[in-house]
CSV table of C-alpha atoms in Angstrom, one decimal:
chain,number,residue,atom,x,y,z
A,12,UNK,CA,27.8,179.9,73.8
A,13,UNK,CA,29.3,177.6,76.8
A,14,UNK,CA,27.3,174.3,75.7
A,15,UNK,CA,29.8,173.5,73.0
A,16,UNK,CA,33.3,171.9,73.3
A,17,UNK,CA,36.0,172.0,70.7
A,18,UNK,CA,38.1,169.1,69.3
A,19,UNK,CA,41.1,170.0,66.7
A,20,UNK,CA,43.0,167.4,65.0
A,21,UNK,CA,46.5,168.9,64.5
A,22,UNK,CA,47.4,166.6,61.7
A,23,UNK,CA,46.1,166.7,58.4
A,24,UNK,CA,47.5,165.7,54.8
A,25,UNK,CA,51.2,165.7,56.3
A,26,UNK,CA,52.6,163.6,53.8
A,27,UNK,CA,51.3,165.7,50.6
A,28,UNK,CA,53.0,168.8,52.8
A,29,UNK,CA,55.9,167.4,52.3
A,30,UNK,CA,58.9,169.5,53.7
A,31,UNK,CA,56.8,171.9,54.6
A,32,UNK,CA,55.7,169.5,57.5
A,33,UNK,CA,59.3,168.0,58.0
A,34,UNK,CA,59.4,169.6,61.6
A,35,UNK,CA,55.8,170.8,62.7
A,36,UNK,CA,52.5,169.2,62.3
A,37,UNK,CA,49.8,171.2,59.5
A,38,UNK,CA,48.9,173.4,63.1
A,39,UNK,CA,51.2,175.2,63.4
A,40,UNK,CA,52.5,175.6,59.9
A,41,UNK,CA,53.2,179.2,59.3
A,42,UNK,CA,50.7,181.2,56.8
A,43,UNK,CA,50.3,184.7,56.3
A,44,UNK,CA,53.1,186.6,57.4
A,45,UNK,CA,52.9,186.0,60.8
A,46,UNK,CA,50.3,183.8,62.3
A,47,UNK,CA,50.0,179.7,62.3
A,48,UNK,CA,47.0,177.5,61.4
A,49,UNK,CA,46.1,176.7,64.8
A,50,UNK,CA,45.1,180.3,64.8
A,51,UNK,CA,42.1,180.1,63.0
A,52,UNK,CA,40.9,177.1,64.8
A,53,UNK,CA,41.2,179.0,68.2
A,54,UNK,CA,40.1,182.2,67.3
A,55,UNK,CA,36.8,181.0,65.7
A,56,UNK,CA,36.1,179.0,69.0
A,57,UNK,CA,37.1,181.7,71.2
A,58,UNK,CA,35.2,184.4,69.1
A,59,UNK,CA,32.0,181.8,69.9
A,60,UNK,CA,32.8,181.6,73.8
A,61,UNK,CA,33.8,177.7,73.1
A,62,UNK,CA,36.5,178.0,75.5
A,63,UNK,CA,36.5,173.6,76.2
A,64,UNK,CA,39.2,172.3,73.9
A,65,UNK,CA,41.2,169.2,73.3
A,66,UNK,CA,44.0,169.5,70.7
A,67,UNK,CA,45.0,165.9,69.0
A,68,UNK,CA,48.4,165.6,68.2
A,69,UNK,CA,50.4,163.2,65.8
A,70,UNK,CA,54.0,163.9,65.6
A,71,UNK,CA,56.6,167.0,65.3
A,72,UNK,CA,54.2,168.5,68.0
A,73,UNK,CA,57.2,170.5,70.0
A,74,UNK,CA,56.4,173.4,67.8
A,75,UNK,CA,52.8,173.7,68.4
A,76,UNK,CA,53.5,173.5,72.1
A,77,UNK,CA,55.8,176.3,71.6
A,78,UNK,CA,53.2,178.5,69.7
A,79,UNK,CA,49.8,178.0,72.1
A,80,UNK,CA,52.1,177.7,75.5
A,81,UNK,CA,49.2,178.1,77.7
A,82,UNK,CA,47.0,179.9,75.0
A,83,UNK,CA,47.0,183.3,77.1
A,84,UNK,CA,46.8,184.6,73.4
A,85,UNK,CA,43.7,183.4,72.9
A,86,UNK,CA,42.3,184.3,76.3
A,87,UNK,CA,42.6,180.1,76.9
A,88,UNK,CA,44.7,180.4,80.1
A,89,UNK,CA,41.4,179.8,82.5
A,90,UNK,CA,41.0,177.2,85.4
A,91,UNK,CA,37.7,176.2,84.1
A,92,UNK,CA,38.5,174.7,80.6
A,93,UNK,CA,41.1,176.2,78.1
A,94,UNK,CA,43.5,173.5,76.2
A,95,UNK,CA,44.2,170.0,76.6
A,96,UNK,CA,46.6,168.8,74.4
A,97,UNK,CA,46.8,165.0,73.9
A,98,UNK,CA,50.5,163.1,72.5
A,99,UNK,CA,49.8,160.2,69.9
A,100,UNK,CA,48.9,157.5,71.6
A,101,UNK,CA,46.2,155.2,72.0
A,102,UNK,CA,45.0,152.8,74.3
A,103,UNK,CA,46.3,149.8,72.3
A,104,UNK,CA,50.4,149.6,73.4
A,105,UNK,CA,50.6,147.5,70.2
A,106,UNK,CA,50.6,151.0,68.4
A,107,UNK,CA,52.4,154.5,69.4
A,108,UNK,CA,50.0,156.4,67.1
A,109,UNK,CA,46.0,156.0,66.4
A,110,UNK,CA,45.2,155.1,62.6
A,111,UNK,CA,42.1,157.4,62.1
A,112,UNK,CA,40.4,159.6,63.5
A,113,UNK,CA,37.9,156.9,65.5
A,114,UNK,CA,41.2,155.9,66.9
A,115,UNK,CA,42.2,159.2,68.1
A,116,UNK,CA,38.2,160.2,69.1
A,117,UNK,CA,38.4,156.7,71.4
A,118,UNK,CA,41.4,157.4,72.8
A,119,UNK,CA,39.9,161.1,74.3
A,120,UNK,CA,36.6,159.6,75.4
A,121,UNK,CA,37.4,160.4,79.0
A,122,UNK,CA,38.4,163.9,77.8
A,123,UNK,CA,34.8,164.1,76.2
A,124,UNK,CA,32.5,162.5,78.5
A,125,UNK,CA,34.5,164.9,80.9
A,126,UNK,CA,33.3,167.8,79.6
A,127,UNK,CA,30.2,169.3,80.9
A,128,UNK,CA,29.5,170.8,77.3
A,129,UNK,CA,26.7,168.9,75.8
A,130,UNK,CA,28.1,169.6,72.1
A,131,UNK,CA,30.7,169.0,70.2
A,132,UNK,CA,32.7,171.0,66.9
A,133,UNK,CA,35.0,168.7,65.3
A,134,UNK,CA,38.0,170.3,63.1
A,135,UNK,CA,40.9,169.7,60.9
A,136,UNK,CA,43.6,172.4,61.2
A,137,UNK,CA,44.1,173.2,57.3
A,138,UNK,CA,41.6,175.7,57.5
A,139,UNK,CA,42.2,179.6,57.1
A,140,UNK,CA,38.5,181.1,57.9
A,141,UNK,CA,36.8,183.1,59.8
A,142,UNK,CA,33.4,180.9,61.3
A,143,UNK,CA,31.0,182.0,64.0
A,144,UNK,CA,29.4,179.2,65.9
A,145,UNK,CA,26.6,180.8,66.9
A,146,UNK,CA,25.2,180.9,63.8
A,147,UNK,CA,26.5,176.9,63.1
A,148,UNK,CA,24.7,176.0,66.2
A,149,UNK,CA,21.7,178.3,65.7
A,150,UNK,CA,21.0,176.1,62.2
A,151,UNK,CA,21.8,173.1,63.6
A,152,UNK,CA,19.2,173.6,66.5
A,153,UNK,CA,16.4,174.6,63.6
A,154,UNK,CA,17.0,172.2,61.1
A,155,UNK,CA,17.0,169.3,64.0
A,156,UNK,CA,20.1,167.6,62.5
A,157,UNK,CA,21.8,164.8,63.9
A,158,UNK,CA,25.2,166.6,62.5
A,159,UNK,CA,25.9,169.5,60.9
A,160,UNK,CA,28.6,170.1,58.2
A,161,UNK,CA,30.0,172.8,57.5
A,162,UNK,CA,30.6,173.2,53.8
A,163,UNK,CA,32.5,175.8,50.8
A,164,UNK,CA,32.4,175.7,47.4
A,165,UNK,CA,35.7,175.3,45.0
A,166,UNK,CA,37.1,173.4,42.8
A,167,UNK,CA,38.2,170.1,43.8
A,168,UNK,CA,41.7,170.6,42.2
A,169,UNK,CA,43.5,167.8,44.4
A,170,UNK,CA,42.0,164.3,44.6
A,171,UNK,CA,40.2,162.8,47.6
A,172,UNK,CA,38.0,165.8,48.5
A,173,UNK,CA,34.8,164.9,50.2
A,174,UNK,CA,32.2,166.5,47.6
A,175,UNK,CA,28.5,166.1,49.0
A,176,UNK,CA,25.1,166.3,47.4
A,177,UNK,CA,21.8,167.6,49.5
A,178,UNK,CA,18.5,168.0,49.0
A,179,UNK,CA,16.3,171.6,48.8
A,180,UNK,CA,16.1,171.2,52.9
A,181,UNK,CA,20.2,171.1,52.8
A,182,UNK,CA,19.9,167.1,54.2
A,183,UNK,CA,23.2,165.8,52.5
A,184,UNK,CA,22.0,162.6,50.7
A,185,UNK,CA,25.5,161.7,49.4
A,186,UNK,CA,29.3,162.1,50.2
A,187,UNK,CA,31.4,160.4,47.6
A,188,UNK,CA,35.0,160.9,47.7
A,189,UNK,CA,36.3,163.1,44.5
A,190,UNK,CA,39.1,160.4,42.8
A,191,UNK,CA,40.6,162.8,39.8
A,192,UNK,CA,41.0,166.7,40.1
A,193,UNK,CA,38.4,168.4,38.6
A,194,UNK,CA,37.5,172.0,37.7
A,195,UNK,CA,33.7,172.2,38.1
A,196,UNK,CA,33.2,174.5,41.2
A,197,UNK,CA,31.6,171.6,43.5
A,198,UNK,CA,30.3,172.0,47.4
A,199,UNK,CA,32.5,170.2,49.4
A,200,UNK,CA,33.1,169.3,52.9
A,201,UNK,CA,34.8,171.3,55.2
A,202,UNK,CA,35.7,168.5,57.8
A,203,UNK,CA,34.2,170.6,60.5
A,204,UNK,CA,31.1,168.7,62.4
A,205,UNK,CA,29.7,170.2,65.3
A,206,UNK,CA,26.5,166.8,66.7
A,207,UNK,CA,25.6,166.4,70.0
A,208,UNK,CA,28.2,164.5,72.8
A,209,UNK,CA,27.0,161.7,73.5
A,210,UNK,CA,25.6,160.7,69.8
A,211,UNK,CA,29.8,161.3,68.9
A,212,UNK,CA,30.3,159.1,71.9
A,213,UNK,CA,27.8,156.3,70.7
A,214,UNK,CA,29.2,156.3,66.9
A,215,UNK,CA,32.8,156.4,68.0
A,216,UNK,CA,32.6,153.1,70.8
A,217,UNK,CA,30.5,151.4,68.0
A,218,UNK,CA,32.9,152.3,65.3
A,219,UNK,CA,35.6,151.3,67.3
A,220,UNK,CA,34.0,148.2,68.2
A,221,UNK,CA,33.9,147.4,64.8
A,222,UNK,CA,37.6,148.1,64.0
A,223,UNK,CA,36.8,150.9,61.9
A,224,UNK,CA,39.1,153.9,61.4
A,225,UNK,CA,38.2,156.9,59.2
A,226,UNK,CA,35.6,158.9,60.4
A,227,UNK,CA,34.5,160.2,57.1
A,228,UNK,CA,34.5,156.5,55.1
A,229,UNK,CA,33.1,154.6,58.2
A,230,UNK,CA,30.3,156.8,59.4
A,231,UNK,CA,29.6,160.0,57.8
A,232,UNK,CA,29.5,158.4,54.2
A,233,UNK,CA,27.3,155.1,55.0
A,234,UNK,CA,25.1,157.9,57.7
A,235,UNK,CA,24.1,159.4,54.9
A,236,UNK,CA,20.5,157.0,55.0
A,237,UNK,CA,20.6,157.0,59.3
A,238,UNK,CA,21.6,160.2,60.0
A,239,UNK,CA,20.2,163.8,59.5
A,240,UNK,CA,23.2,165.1,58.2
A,241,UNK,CA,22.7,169.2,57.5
A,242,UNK,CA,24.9,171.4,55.3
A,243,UNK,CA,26.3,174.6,56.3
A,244,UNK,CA,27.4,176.5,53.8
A,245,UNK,CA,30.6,178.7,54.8
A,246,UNK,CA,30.2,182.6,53.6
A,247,UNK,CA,33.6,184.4,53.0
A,248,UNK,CA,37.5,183.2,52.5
A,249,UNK,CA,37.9,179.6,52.7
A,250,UNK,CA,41.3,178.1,52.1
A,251,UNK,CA,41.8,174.7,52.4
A,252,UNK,CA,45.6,173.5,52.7
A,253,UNK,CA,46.4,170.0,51.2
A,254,UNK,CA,49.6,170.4,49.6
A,255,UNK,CA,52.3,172.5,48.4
A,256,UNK,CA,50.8,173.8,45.4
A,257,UNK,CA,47.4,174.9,47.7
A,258,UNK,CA,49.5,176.2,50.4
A,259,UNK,CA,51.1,178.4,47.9
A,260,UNK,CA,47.8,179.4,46.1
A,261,UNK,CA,46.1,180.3,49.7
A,262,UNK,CA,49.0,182.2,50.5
A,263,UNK,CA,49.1,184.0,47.2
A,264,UNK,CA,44.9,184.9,47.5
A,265,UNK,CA,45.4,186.6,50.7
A,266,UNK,CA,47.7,189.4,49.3
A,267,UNK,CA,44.1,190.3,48.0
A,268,UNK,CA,43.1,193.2,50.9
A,269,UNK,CA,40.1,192.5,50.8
A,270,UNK,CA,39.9,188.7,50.6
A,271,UNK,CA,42.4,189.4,53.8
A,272,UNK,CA,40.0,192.0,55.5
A,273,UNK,CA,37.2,188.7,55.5
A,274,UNK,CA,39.4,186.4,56.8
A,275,UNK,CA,40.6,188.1,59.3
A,276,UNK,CA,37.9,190.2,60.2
A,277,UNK,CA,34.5,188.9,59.3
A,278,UNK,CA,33.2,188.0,62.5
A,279,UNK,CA,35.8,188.7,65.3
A,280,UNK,CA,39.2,189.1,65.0
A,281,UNK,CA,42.2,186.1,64.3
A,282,UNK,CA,44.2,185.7,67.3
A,283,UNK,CA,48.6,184.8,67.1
A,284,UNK,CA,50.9,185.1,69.6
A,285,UNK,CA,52.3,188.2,70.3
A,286,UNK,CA,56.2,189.1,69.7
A,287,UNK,CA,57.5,192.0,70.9
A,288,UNK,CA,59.5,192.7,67.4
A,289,UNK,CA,61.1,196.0,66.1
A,290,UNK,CA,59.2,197.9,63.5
A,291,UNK,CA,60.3,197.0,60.1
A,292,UNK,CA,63.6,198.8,58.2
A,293,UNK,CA,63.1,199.8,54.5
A,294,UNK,CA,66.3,201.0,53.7
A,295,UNK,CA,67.3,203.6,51.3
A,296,UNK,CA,66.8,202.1,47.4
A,297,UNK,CA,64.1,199.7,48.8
A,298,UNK,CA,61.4,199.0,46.6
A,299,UNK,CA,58.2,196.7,48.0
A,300,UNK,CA,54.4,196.0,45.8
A,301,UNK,CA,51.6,194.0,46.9
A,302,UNK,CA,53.3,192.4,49.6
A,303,UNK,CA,53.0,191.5,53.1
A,304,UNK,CA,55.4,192.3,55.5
A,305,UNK,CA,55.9,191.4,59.2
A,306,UNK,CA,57.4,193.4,61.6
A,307,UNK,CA,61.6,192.9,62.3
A,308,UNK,CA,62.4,192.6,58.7
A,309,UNK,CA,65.2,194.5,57.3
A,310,UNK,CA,64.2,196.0,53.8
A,311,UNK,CA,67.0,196.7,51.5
A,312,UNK,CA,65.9,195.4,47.6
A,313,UNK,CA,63.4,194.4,46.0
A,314,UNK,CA,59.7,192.4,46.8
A,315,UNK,CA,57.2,192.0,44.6
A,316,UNK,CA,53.8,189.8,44.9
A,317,UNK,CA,55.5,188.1,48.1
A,318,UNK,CA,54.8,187.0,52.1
A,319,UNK,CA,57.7,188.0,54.3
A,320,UNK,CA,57.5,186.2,57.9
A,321,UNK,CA,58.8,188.0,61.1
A,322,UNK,CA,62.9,189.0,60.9
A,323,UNK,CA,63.7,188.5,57.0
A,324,UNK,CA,67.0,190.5,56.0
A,325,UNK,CA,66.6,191.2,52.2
A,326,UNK,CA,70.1,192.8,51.4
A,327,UNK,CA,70.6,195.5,48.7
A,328,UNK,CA,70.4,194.4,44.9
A,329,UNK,CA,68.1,191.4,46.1
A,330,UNK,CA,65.3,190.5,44.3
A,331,UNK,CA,61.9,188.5,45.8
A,332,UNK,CA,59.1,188.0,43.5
A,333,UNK,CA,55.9,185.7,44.2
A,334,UNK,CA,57.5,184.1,47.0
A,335,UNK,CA,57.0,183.2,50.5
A,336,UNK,CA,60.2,183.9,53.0
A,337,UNK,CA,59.8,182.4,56.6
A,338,UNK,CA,60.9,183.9,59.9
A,339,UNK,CA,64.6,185.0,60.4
A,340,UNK,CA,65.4,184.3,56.5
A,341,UNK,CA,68.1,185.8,54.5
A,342,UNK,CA,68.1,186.8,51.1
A,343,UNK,CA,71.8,188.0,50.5
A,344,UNK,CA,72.9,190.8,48.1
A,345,UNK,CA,72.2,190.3,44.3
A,346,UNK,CA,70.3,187.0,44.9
A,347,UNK,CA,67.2,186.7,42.9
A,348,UNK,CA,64.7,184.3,44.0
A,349,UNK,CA,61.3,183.5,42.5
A,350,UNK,CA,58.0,181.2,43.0
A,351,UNK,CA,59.5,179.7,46.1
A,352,UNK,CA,58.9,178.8,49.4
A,353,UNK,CA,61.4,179.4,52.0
A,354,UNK,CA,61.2,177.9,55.4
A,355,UNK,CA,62.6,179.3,58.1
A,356,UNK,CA,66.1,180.4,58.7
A,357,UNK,CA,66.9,179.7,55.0
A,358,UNK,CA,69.8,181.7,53.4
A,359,UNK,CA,70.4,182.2,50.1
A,360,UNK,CA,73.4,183.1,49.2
A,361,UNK,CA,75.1,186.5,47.4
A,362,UNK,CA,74.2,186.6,43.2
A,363,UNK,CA,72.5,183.4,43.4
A,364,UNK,CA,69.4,182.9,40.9
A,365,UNK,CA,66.4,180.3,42.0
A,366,UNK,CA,63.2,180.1,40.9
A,367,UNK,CA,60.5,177.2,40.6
A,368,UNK,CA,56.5,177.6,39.0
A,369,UNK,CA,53.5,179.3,40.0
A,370,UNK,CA,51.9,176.0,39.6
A,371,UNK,CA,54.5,174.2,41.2
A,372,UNK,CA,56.7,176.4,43.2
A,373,UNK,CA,60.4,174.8,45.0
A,374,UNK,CA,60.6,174.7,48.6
A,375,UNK,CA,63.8,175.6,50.5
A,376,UNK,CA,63.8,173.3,53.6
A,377,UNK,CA,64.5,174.9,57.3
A,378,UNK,CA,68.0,176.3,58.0
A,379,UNK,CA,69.2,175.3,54.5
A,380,UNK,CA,72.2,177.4,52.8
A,381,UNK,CA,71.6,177.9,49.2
C-alpha cells in the first residue's frame, strides 16, 4: 500500500506523565524491556508499506532523534520518502509551539500537499498495538467513509477519553468526551484517523481559519452530522498510555506471553533499534519469575513480576518485585524495591527498602541516587 502517508504526533498527555516525560517526549518513552513507543507507530506503517512519514514534535525531542536516527531500523532510510521530523514551531513567530493539533496539522501543510500519497493515517504515539493498514484502508474504501476511526474497547478509567456511539453500519453518530472515570467497558477512540489528503487539507485551512485548535473538539465531534465518520474496531492488545498509573498497568499486562505474542506478533513483527549488547549474567543464587529481561543485565538476586531495561546490575541479596527498572540501573546489595518505576540510570543504594502501590506506584526520576 504506497497511496497512504503517515503523520505521528510525538506528544501526548505529557503532563499527566509526569517525570516520566521530564526528558523525552511520550515517543520515545521506554516500554517493554527494550523498545520505545515510537516503535509501534513505525512498525505498523512499515509492516503496511506506508513508508511517507512526518513525525510532529513538541519538546525534549533530542531523545527521539537519538532512537529513529535515520530509521534504518525500520527499513525508513530510503531517498524516496522515509522520516521527516518537524521541531515545534508554527508559522505564527508570536508562539514557539502550536496549541493543538490544527496548529501543528497547518504548520506541515507543505509537508502534506507534498506528498504524492493521496491518504492520510493520523496517530498519537501512546499506543502499544499491532494494526495492519491494509485491512483499515480496505474498510474504509467499502464503507465509503469520509474518515475512519480506529477504535478499542476498555474501561475509561482516566477522564477525558473520547467514548463514541455508532450505528448498526458502524457510522459514529456521537463522540462525547468521558468527564469521570468509569468502569463500564465502553468503545473508545483510538486517535488514529486514516481520510483522504486533501479533505484533511480542507478541514484543517478552514479550522485554522476559524482559530480553532483541537482536532477532536473542533471537527471530529461537531462532524459527527457532516461527515461519514466509520468505526474500526482494533482486534488484539491495545494499550493506551495516559498516565503513570496506565503506563504501569500496560507494562504489567505484557508480562502475559501471550498478550505479548499479539502485540508483538499479530500481523508483522515490532521493529527497535538494534544494540549490539552482551547476553544477560544470572549469577550463582539468582532467582528470576514472570519477568522480562533485556539483554546486558547482570543477575545476581531476586526479580519477581518485573521489566528490566537493557544493562540493569541487580547485586546479590537484592530484591525487585512488580517493578519496572530502566536501562543501565542499579539495584545495590540487600536493597528491596517494590511497585516502582525506575528511570534510567537510577541507583538505589545497599539495604535500602522502597516501595509505592500497584494502583499508584513511585517513580524514581533519571540518574537519581536513592
Amino acid at each position: 500500500m504506497n497511496n497512504i502517508m503517515g503523520i505521528i504526533f510525538a506528544s501526548d498527555n505529557e503532563s499527566k506523565l509526569n517525570e516520566l516525560t521530564l526528558h523525552r517526549t511520550t515517543a520515545s518513552l521506554p516500554f517493554c524491556g527494550r523498545y520505545r513507543f515510537i516503535d509501534f507507530a513505525l512498525s505498523n506503517f512499515v509492516n503496511s508499506q506506508i513508508t511517507n512519514l512526518g513525525i510532529i514534535t513538541r519538546n525534549n525531542y533530542s531523545s527521539l532523534m537519538d532512537h529513529i536516527r535515520m530509521g534504518r531500523d525500520w527499513d525508513l532510510n530510503r531517498k524516496n520518502g522515509g522520516i521527516a521530523v518537524f521541531p515545534p514551531y508554527v508559522s505564527n513567530s508570536a508562539r514557539s509551539m502550536n496549541r493543538g493539533k490544527i496548529e501543528a496539522l497547518y504548520s506541515i501543510l507543505d509537508f502534506i500537499k507534498r506528498g504524492s500519497e493521496d491518504y492520510v493515517v493520523i496517530t498519537n504515539s501512546n499506543i502499544a498495538a499491532n494494526i495492519d493498514f491494509d485491512d483499515v484502508f480496505a474498510a474504509h474504501i467499502a464503507k465509503g467513509a469520509d474518515i475512519t476511526m480506529l477504535t478499542y474497547m476498555a474501561q475509561p478509567i482516566s477522564s477525558r477519553k473520547a467514548a463514541v456511539a455508532k450505528d448498526e453500519s458502524g457510522r459514529i453518530t456521537q463522540i462525547r468526551v468521558v468527564q469521570t472515570p468509569s468502569s463500564v467497558l465502553t468503545e473508545m477512540s483510538l486517535n488514529v484517523y486514516l481520510l483522504r489528503k486533501d479533505l484533511l487539507v480542507d478541514l484543517i485551512v478552514d479550522s485554522y481559519e476559524r482559530g480553532y485548535t483541537d482536532l477532536e473538539k473542533h471537527i471530529l465531534q461537531p462532524g459527527c452530522d457532516t461527515l461519514k465518520i466509520f468505526a474500526y474496531p482494533t482486534e488484539g492488545y491495545v494499550g493506551v498510555i495516559d498516565d503513570v498509573k496506565s503506563y504501569y498497568a500496560e507494562s504489567m499486562r505484557v508480562l502475559d506471553t501471550d498478550l505479548r505474542n499479539d502485540l508483538f506478533t499479530r500481523n508483522g513483527t515490532i521493529f527497535t533499534k538494534v544494540k549490539d549488547s552482551v547476553p544477560t549474567r544470572y549469577r550463582k543464587g539468582a532467582e528470576v519469575n514472570n519477568s522480562l529481561i533485556a539483554d546486558g543485565c547482570d543477575i545476581g538476586g531476586k526479580v519477581i513480576n518485573s521489566i528490566l531495561f537493557r544493562g540493569v546490575t541487580v547485586e546479590k541479596g537484592a530484591v525487585i518485585e512488580n517493578s519496572i527498572v530502566m536501562e543501565g540501573g542499579k539495584i545495590c546489595e540487600g536493597a528491596h524495591i517494590s511497585y516502582i518505576i525506575a528511570d534510567k540510570d537510577v541507583t538505589v543504594t545497599s539495604n535500602k527498602t522502597i516501595g509505592g502501590y500497584e494502583t499508584y506506584p513511585m517513580v524514581i526520576v533519571k540518574n537519581k541516587t536513592v
